Coordinates of N, CA and C in Angstrom, one line a residue:
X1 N -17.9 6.6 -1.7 CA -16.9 5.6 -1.7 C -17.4 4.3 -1.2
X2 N -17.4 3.1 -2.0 CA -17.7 2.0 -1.5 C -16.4 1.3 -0.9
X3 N -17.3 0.0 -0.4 CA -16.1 -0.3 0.8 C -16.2 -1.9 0.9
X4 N -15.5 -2.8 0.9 CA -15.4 -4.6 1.0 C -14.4 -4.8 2.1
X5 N -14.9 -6.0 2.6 CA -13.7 -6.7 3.5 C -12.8 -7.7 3.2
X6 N -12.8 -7.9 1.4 CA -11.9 -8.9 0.7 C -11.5 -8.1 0.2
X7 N -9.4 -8.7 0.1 CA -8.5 -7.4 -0.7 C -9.2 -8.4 -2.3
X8 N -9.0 -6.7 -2.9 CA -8.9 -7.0 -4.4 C -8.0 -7.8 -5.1
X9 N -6.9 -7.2 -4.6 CA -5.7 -7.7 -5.2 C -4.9 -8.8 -4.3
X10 N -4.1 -9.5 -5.1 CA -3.4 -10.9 -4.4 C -2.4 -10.3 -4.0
X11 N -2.0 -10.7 -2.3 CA -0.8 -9.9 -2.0 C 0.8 -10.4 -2.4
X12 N 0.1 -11.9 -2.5 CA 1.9 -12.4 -3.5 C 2.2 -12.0 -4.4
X13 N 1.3 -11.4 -5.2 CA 1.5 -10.9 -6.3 C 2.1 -8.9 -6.2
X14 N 1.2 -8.8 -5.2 CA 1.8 -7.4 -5.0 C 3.4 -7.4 -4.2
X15 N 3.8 -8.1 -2.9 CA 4.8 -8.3 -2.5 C 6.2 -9.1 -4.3
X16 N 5.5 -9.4 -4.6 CA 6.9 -9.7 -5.9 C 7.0 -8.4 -6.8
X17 N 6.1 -7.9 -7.0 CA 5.8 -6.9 -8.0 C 7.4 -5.5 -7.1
X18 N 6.7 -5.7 -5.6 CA 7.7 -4.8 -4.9 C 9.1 -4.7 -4.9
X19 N 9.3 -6.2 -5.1 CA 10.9 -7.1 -5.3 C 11.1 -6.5 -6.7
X20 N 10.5 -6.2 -7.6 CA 10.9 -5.9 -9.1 C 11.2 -4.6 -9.4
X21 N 12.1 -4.1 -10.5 CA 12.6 -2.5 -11.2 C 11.3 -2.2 -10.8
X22 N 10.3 -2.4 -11.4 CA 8.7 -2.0 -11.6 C 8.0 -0.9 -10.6
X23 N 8.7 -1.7 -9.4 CA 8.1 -1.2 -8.1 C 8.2 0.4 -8.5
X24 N 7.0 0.6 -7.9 CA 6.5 2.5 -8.4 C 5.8 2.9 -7.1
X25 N 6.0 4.6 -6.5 CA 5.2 4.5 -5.8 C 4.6 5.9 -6.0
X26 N 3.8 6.5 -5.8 CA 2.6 7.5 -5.8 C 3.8 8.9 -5.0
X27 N 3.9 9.8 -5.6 CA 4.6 10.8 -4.8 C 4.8 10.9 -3.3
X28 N 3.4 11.3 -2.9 CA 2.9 11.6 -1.9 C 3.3 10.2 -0.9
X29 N 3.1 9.1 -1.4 CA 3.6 7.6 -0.5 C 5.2 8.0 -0.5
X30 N 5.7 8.6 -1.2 CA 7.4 8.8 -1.2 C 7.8 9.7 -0.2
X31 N 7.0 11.1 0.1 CA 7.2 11.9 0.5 C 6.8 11.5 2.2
X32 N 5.3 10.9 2.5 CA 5.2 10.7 3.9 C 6.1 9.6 4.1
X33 N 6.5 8.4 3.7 CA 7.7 8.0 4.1 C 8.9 8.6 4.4
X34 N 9.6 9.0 3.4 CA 10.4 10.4 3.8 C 10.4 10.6 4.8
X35 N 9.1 11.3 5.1 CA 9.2 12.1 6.6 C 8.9 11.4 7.9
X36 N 9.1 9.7 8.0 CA 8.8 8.9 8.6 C 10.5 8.4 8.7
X37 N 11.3 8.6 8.2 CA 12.8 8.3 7.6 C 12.6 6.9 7.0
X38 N 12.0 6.8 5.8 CA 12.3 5.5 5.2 C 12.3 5.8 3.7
X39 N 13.2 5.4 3.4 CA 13.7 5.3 1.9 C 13.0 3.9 1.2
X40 N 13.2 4.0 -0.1 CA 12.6 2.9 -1.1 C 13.2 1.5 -0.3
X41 N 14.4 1.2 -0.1 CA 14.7 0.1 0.4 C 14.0 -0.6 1.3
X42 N 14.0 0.1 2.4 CA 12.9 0.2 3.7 C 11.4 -0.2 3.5
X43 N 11.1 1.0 2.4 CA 9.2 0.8 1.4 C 9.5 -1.0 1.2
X44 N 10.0 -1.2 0.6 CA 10.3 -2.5 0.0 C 10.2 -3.6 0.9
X45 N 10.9 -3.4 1.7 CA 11.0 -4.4 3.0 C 10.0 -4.2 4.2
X46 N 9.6 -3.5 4.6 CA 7.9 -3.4 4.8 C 6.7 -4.0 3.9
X47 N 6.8 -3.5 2.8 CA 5.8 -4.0 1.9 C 5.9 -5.6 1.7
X48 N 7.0 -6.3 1.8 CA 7.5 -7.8 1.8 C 6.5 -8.1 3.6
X49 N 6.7 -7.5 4.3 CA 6.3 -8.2 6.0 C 4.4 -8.1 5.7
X50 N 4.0 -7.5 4.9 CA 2.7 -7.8 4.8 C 2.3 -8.9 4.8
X51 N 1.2 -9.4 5.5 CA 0.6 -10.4 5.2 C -1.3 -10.2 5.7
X52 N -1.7 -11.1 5.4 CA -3.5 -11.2 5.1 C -4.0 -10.9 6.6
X53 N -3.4 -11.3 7.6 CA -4.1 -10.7 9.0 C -3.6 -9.4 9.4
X54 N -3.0 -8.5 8.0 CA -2.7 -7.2 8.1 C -3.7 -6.4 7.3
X55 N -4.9 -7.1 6.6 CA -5.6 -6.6 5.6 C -7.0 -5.8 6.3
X56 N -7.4 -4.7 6.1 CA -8.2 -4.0 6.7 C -9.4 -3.5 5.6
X57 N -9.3 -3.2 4.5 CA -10.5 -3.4 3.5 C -9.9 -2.7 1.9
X58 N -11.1 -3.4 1.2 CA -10.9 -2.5 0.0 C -11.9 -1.3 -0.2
X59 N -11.2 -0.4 -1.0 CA -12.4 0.7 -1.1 C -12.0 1.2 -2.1
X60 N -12.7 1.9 -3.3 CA -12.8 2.8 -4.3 C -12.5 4.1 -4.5
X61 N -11.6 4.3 -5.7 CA -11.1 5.4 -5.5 C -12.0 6.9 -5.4
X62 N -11.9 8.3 -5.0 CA -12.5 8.8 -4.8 C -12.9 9.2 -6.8
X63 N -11.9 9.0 -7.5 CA -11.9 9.7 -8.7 C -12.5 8.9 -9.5
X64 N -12.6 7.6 -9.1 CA -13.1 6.2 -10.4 C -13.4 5.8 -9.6
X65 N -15.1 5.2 -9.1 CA -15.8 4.4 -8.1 C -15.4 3.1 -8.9
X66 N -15.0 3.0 -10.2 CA -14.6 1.5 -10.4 C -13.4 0.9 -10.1
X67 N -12.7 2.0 -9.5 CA -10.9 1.7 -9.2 C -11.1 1.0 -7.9
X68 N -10.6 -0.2 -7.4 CA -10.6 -0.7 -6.5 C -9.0 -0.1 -5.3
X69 N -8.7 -0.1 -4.3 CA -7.6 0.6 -3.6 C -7.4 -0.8 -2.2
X70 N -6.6 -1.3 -2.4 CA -6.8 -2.0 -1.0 C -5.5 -1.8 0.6
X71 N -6.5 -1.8 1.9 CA -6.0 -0.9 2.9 C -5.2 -2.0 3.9
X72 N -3.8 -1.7 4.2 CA -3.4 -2.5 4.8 C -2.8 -1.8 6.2
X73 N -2.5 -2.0 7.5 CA -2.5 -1.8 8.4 C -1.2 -2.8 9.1
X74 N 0.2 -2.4 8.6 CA 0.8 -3.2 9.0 C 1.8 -2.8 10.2
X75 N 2.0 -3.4 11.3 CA 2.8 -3.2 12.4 C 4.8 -3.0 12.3
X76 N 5.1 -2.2 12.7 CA 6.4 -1.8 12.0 C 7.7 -1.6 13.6
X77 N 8.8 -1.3 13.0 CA 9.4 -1.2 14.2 C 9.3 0.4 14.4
X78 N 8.4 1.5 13.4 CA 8.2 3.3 13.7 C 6.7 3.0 13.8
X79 N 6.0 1.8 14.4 CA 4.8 2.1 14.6 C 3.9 1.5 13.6
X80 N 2.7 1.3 14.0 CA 1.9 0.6 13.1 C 1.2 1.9 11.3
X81 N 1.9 1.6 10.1 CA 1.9 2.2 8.9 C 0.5 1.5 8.5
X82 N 0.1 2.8 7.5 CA -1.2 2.5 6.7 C -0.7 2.3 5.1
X83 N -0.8 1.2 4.5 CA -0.1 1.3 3.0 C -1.3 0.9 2.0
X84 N -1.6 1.6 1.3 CA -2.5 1.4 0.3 C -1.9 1.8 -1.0
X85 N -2.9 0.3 -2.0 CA -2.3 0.4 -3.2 C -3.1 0.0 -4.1
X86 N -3.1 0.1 -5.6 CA -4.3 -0.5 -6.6 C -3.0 -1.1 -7.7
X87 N -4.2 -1.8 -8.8 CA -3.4 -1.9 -10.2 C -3.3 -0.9 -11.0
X88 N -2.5 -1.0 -11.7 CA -2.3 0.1 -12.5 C -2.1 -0.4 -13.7
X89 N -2.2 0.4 -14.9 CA -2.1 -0.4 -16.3 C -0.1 0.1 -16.8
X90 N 0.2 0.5 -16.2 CA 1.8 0.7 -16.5 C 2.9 -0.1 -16.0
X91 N 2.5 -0.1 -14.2 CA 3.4 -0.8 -13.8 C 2.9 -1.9 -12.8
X92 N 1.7 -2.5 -13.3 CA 1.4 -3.3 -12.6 C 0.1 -3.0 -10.8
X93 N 0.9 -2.8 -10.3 CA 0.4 -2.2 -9.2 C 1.1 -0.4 -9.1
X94 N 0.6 0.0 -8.1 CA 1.3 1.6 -7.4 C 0.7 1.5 -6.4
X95 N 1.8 2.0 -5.7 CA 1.8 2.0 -4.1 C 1.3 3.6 -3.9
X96 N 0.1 3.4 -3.0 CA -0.5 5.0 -3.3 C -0.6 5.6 -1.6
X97 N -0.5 5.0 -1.0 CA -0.2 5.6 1.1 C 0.7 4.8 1.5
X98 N 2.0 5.3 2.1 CA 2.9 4.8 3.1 C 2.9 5.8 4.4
X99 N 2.1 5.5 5.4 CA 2.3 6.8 6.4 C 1.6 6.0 7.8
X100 N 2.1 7.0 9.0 CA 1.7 6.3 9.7 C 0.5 6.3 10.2
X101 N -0.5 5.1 10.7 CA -1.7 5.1 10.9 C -2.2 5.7 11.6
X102 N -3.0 6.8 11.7 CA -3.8 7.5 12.1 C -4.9 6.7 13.6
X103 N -5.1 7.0 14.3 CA -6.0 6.5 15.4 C -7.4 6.9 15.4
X104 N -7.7 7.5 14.1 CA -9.0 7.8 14.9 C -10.3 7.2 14.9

């Protein structure tokens, strides 16, 4: 897995994308939120509080070394969340980790 310290993706462009029908997220991002108690609304309005001194790196998917994934590390009122997401050719972007950040 390679690894950069510039996001791939523009995050105004990802934060509107969030605001849109469009917005899509990866099961697994659905389900550890879930169990974090936050619903889509919530996903949504977190994903809006991002910003660039929350960006922690890009890295490659394990399945497509050419898929870029970028890692965000944003501070929350359940604690600081890990949200990772790429482009997608359907809906724009997909939100692929909402959970919370791990310490190690």
């Amino acid at each position: 897995m390679s690894e950069k310290r510039k996001p791939t993706y523009d995050l105004h462009a990802f934060r509107a994308w969030a605001r849109s029908p469009k917005f899509s997220a990866a099961g697994s991002a659905v389900r550890t939120a879930a169990a974090l108690g936050v619903g889509s609304t919530d996903m949504v309005r977190i994903v809006q509080m991002l910003e660039r001194k929350h960006f922690q790196k890009s890295v490659t998917s394990h399945a497509n070394p050419r898929e870029w994934q970028d890692v965000y590390h944003v501070p929350s009122s359940i604690g600081v969340l890990y949200i990772k997401f790429r482009a997608d050719v359907v809906t724009e972007f997909l939100l692929l980790s909402f959970k919370e950040k791990n310490n190690d």
